[in-house]
Amino acid sequence: MKPLIRPTAWAVVLAAVLLAGFGRTEDPPKKPAEVPKAPTVMQRKLTHAQRILEGLALNDFNKIKKGADELTLCAEEASWRVVDTPKYALFSNDFLRNLDGLKKAAKAKNIDAAALAYVDMTLTCVKCHQYVRDEKMGAAPELMPLRLNRVGTE
Ligand code: HEC
């Protein structure tokens, strides 16, 4: 009996080992840390802005419009308004106006106007970030909108 059962048992063990091995190489089990997190609205901005640049470089107005539409949606999300000051709202408005210019230029298939609107928009990215950085430094220990307002008007 034993000599008959053993080869079968070994065959089963071998098959299991092979299957486990193949399984690992084909489909590695994902640890929680490896599962990509959904990018935040702040992170998505960069992707959309890059798409616009790609559209400008390739004279692809569809891509420009798509990027501008996505950025507009980002700016309208609640999580965009992490800073609650009039100045931040002003930068946000500038940004939306730049995007309108970009969309108009894309619709008119005017690459020069689109490039110019893109530069304006990029300056607004930099200006708003500069503002957020400066205000954070002046408002230790944490960013407090009411105090920020006072700092600006005193
Ligand atoms: C109206 C203000 C404003 C404008 C305009 C703006 N941003 Fe931001 N951005 C922010 C704020 C606020 C944060 C978050 C800063 C923080 O958490 O300290 C941020 C963060 C970011 C980050 C870091 C995200 C991360 O979590 O790593 C990137 C990248 C970024 N913005 C790209 C852009 C780009 C590209 C543009 C222009 C196309 C842009 N932003 C325009 C306000 C703005």
mmCIF file of C-alpha atoms and ligand atoms in Angstrom:
data_model
loop_
_atom_site.group_PDB
_atom_site.id
_atom_site.type_symbol
_atom_site.label_atom_id
_atom_site.label_comp_id
_atom_site.label_asym_id
_atom_site.label_seq_id
_atom_site.Cartn_x
_atom_site.Cartn_y
_atom_site.Cartn_z
ATOM 1 C CA MET A 1 0.000 0.000 0.000
ATOM 2 C CA LYS A 2 2.588 2.571 1.081
ATOM 3 C CA PRO A 3 4.733 2.482 -2.075
ATOM 4 C CA LEU A 4 1.577 3.214 -4.092
ATOM 5 C CA ILE A 5 0.350 6.116 -1.994
ATOM 6 C CA ARG A 6 3.696 7.855 -1.638
ATOM 7 C CA PRO A 7 4.293 8.737 -5.288
ATOM 8 C CA THR A 8 0.787 10.133 -5.513
ATOM 9 C CA ALA A 9 1.304 12.172 -2.370
ATOM 10 C CA TRP A 10 4.594 13.544 -3.665
ATOM 11 C CA ALA A 11 2.978 14.380 -6.990
ATOM 12 C CA VAL A 12 0.311 16.361 -5.158
ATOM 13 C CA VAL A 13 2.901 18.176 -3.048
ATOM 14 C CA LEU A 14 4.989 18.948 -6.142
ATOM 15 C CA ALA A 15 1.955 20.255 -8.017
ATOM 16 C CA ALA A 16 1.023 22.456 -5.059
ATOM 17 C CA VAL A 17 4.554 23.865 -4.830
ATOM 18 C CA LEU A 18 4.660 24.545 -8.573
ATOM 19 C CA LEU A 19 1.256 26.188 -8.544
ATOM 20 C CA ALA A 20 2.184 28.338 -5.563
ATOM 21 C CA GLY A 21 5.426 29.293 -7.297
ATOM 22 C CA PHE A 22 3.715 30.188 -10.549
ATOM 23 C CA GLY A 23 1.025 32.034 -8.698
ATOM 24 C CA ARG A 24 3.623 34.208 -7.037
ATOM 25 C CA THR A 25 5.443 35.161 -10.236
ATOM 26 C CA GLU A 26 2.277 35.863 -12.203
ATOM 27 C CA ASP A 27 0.278 37.721 -9.612
ATOM 28 C CA PRO A 28 2.281 39.037 -6.658
ATOM 29 C CA PRO A 29 0.098 39.506 -3.588
ATOM 30 C CA LYS A 30 -0.241 43.211 -2.841
ATOM 31 C CA LYS A 31 0.575 44.456 0.621
ATOM 32 C CA PRO A 32 -1.684 47.269 1.826
ATOM 33 C CA ALA A 33 1.201 49.726 1.451
ATOM 34 C CA GLU A 34 1.560 48.872 -2.247
ATOM 35 C CA VAL A 35 -2.047 49.593 -3.139
ATOM 36 C CA PRO A 36 -1.931 53.015 -4.801
ATOM 37 C CA LYS A 37 -3.931 55.691 -3.038
ATOM 38 C CA ALA A 38 -6.207 57.916 -5.080
ATOM 39 C CA PRO A 39 -4.350 61.152 -5.787
ATOM 40 C CA THR A 40 -5.642 64.253 -3.989
ATOM 41 C CA VAL A 41 -7.061 67.194 -5.884
ATOM 42 C CA MET A 42 -3.743 68.995 -5.309
ATOM 43 C CA GLN A 43 -1.798 66.135 -6.865
ATOM 44 C CA ARG A 44 -4.174 65.778 -9.803
ATOM 45 C CA LYS A 45 -3.578 69.432 -10.779
ATOM 46 C CA LEU A 46 -0.070 68.622 -11.870
ATOM 47 C CA THR A 47 -1.193 65.740 -14.097
ATOM 48 C CA HIS A 48 -3.800 67.901 -15.822
ATOM 49 C CA ALA A 49 -1.370 70.801 -16.266
ATOM 50 C CA GLN A 50 1.103 68.386 -17.839
ATOM 51 C CA ARG A 51 -1.572 67.206 -20.230
ATOM 52 C CA ILE A 52 -2.168 70.800 -21.302
ATOM 53 C CA LEU A 53 1.552 71.246 -21.944
ATOM 54 C CA GLU A 54 1.517 68.059 -23.999
ATOM 55 C CA GLY A 55 -1.406 69.411 -25.997
ATOM 56 C CA LEU A 56 0.421 72.682 -26.601
ATOM 57 C CA ALA A 57 3.556 70.897 -27.723
ATOM 58 C CA LEU A 58 1.618 68.652 -30.113
ATOM 59 C CA ASN A 59 -0.877 71.264 -31.323
ATOM 60 C CA ASP A 60 -3.601 68.982 -29.914
ATOM 61 C CA PHE A 61 -6.435 71.341 -28.942
ATOM 62 C CA ASN A 62 -8.573 68.497 -27.676
ATOM 63 C CA LYS A 63 -5.932 67.635 -25.107
ATOM 64 C CA ILE A 64 -5.618 71.294 -24.092
ATOM 65 C CA LYS A 65 -9.364 71.605 -23.601
ATOM 66 C CA LYS A 66 -9.578 68.346 -21.669
ATOM 67 C CA GLY A 67 -6.800 69.395 -19.295
ATOM 68 C CA ALA A 68 -8.395 72.812 -18.777
ATOM 69 C CA ASP A 69 -11.798 71.227 -18.089
ATOM 70 C CA GLU A 70 -10.289 68.857 -15.527
ATOM 71 C CA LEU A 71 -8.413 71.691 -13.808
ATOM 72 C CA THR A 72 -11.627 73.710 -13.612
ATOM 73 C CA LEU A 73 -13.311 70.759 -11.882
ATOM 74 C CA CYS A 74 -10.367 70.542 -9.455
ATOM 75 C CA ALA A 75 -10.687 74.230 -8.562
ATOM 76 C CA GLU A 76 -14.399 73.748 -7.907
ATOM 77 C CA GLU A 77 -13.899 70.850 -5.488
ATOM 78 C CA ALA A 78 -14.430 71.525 -1.807
ATOM 79 C CA SER A 79 -10.962 70.205 -0.926
ATOM 80 C CA TRP A 80 -9.454 72.995 -3.078
ATOM 81 C CA ARG A 81 -10.462 75.553 -0.455
ATOM 82 C CA VAL A 82 -8.015 74.401 2.207
ATOM 83 C CA VAL A 83 -7.114 78.027 2.899
ATOM 84 C CA ASP A 84 -10.038 80.260 3.765
ATOM 85 C CA THR A 85 -8.858 83.802 3.044
ATOM 86 C CA PRO A 86 -10.000 86.452 0.545
ATOM 87 C CA LYS A 87 -6.568 86.403 -1.076
ATOM 88 C CA TYR A 88 -6.705 82.665 -1.646
ATOM 89 C CA ALA A 89 -10.127 83.120 -3.241
ATOM 90 C CA LEU A 90 -8.614 85.823 -5.443
ATOM 91 C CA PHE A 91 -5.863 83.475 -6.646
ATOM 92 C CA SER A 92 -8.486 80.818 -7.262
ATOM 93 C CA ASN A 93 -10.491 83.276 -9.366
ATOM 94 C CA ASP A 94 -7.392 84.252 -11.338
ATOM 95 C CA PHE A 95 -6.734 80.582 -11.928
ATOM 96 C CA LEU A 96 -10.267 79.979 -13.198
ATOM 97 C CA ARG A 97 -9.991 83.027 -15.457
ATOM 98 C CA ASN A 98 -6.715 81.691 -16.919
ATOM 99 C CA LEU A 99 -8.477 78.397 -17.574
ATOM 100 C CA ASP A 100 -11.330 80.180 -19.339
ATOM 101 C CA GLY A 101 -8.771 81.884 -21.565
ATOM 102 C CA LEU A 102 -7.178 78.540 -22.258
ATOM 103 C CA LYS A 103 -10.497 76.955 -23.180
ATOM 104 C CA LYS A 104 -11.414 79.849 -25.460
ATOM 105 C CA ALA A 105 -8.044 79.656 -27.210
ATOM 106 C CA ALA A 106 -8.408 75.902 -27.642
ATOM 107 C CA LYS A 107 -11.877 76.349 -29.106
ATOM 108 C CA ALA A 108 -10.560 78.970 -31.545
ATOM 109 C CA LYS A 109 -7.597 76.673 -32.296
ATOM 110 C CA ASN A 110 -5.272 79.571 -31.520
ATOM 111 C CA ILE A 111 -2.021 78.024 -30.322
ATOM 112 C CA ASP A 112 -0.349 81.357 -29.492
ATOM 113 C CA ALA A 113 -3.229 82.480 -27.286
ATOM 114 C CA ALA A 114 -3.329 79.028 -25.668
ATOM 115 C CA ALA A 115 0.413 79.138 -24.908
ATOM 116 C CA LEU A 116 0.027 82.589 -23.399
ATOM 117 C CA ALA A 117 -2.931 81.522 -21.253
ATOM 118 C CA TYR A 118 -0.912 78.497 -20.111
ATOM 119 C CA VAL A 119 1.951 80.732 -19.007
ATOM 120 C CA ASP A 120 -0.489 82.990 -17.129
ATOM 121 C CA MET A 121 -2.010 79.953 -15.472
ATOM 122 C CA THR A 122 1.395 78.594 -14.478
ATOM 123 C CA LEU A 123 2.285 81.940 -12.923
ATOM 124 C CA THR A 124 -0.906 81.690 -10.872
ATOM 125 C CA CYS A 125 0.157 78.210 -9.669
ATOM 126 C CA VAL A 126 3.457 79.676 -8.494
ATOM 127 C CA LYS A 127 1.931 82.834 -6.971
ATOM 128 C CA CYS A 128 -0.695 80.939 -5.008
ATOM 129 C CA HIS A 129 1.856 78.456 -3.700
ATOM 130 C CA GLN A 130 4.127 81.326 -2.721
ATOM 131 C CA TYR A 131 1.256 82.923 -0.834
ATOM 132 C CA VAL A 132 0.338 79.679 0.932
ATOM 133 C CA ARG A 133 3.976 79.128 1.913
ATOM 134 C CA ASP A 134 4.425 82.666 3.236
ATOM 135 C CA GLU A 135 1.193 82.627 5.220
ATOM 136 C CA LYS A 136 2.023 79.307 6.797
ATOM 137 C CA MET A 137 5.337 80.674 8.029
ATOM 138 C CA GLY A 138 3.661 83.723 9.551
ATOM 139 C CA ALA A 139 0.892 81.777 11.201
ATOM 140 C CA ALA A 140 2.697 79.350 13.485
ATOM 141 C CA PRO A 141 1.858 76.985 15.014
ATOM 142 C CA GLU A 142 -0.915 76.212 12.552
ATOM 143 C CA LEU A 143 -2.680 77.750 9.602
ATOM 144 C CA MET A 144 -5.570 79.775 11.015
ATOM 145 C CA PRO A 145 -7.627 81.695 8.492
ATOM 146 C CA LEU A 146 -8.896 84.373 10.904
ATOM 147 C CA ARG A 147 -5.425 85.213 12.094
ATOM 148 C CA LEU A 148 -4.188 85.250 8.512
ATOM 149 C CA ASN A 149 -6.781 87.872 7.632
ATOM 150 C CA ARG A 150 -5.571 90.104 10.419
ATOM 151 C CA VAL A 151 -1.937 89.699 9.366
ATOM 152 C CA GLY A 152 -2.905 90.927 5.904
ATOM 153 C CA THR A 153 -4.824 94.016 7.055
ATOM 154 C CA GLU A 154 -2.819 95.241 10.045
HETATM 155 C C1 HEC B 1 -5.445 79.132 -5.434
HETATM 156 C C2 HEC B 1 -4.265 78.520 -4.976
HETATM 157 C C3 HEC B 1 -3.571 77.455 -5.788
HETATM 158 C C4 HEC B 1 -3.371 77.427 -7.127
HETATM 159 C C5 HEC B 1 -3.809 78.429 -8.173
HETATM 160 C C6 HEC B 1 -2.627 76.230 -7.390
HETATM 161 N N1 HEC B 1 -2.387 75.550 -6.250
HETATM 162 FE FE1 HEC B 1 -1.308 73.846 -6.072
HETATM 163 N N2 HEC B 1 -1.615 73.825 -4.068
HETATM 164 C C7 HEC B 1 -2.360 74.762 -3.386
HETATM 165 C C8 HEC B 1 -2.449 74.384 -1.997
HETATM 166 C C9 HEC B 1 -3.184 75.128 -0.908
HETATM 167 C C10 HEC B 1 -1.716 73.185 -1.884
HETATM 168 C C11 HEC B 1 -1.507 72.362 -0.622
HETATM 169 C C12 HEC B 1 -0.381 72.919 0.162
HETATM 170 C C13 HEC B 1 -0.219 72.208 1.475
HETATM 171 O O1 HEC B 1 -0.943 71.257 1.757
HETATM 172 O O2 HEC B 1 0.678 72.610 2.189
HETATM 173 C C14 HEC B 1 -1.185 72.878 -3.201
HETATM 174 C C15 HEC B 1 -0.407 71.787 -3.474
HETATM 175 C C16 HEC B 1 0.059 71.464 -4.735
HETATM 176 C C17 HEC B 1 0.907 70.336 -5.040
HETATM 177 C C18 HEC B 1 1.445 69.342 -4.022
HETATM 178 C C19 HEC B 1 0.467 68.213 -3.869
HETATM 179 C C20 HEC B 1 0.976 67.115 -2.958
HETATM 180 O O3 HEC B 1 0.217 66.732 -2.076
HETATM 181 O O4 HEC B 1 2.091 66.665 -3.158
HETATM 182 C C21 HEC B 1 1.122 70.345 -6.382
HETATM 183 C C22 HEC B 1 1.939 69.344 -7.183
HETATM 184 C C23 HEC B 1 0.417 71.472 -6.922
HETATM 185 N N3 HEC B 1 -0.222 72.136 -5.895
HETATM 186 C C24 HEC B 1 0.402 71.802 -8.253
HETATM 187 C C25 HEC B 1 -0.244 72.915 -8.768
HETATM 188 C C26 HEC B 1 -0.234 73.268 -10.159
HETATM 189 C C27 HEC B 1 0.502 72.514 -11.254
HETATM 190 C C28 HEC B 1 -0.986 74.397 -10.269
HETATM 191 C C29 HEC B 1 -1.314 75.158 -11.504
HETATM 192 C C30 HEC B 1 -1.741 74.443 -12.652
HETATM 193 C C31 HEC B 1 -1.459 74.743 -8.935
HETATM 194 N N4 HEC B 1 -0.991 73.813 -8.051
HETATM 195 C C32 HEC B 1 -2.227 75.844 -8.659
HETATM 196 C C33 HEC B 1 -2.939 75.884 -3.903
HETATM 197 C C34 HEC B 1 -2.945 76.264 -5.230
#
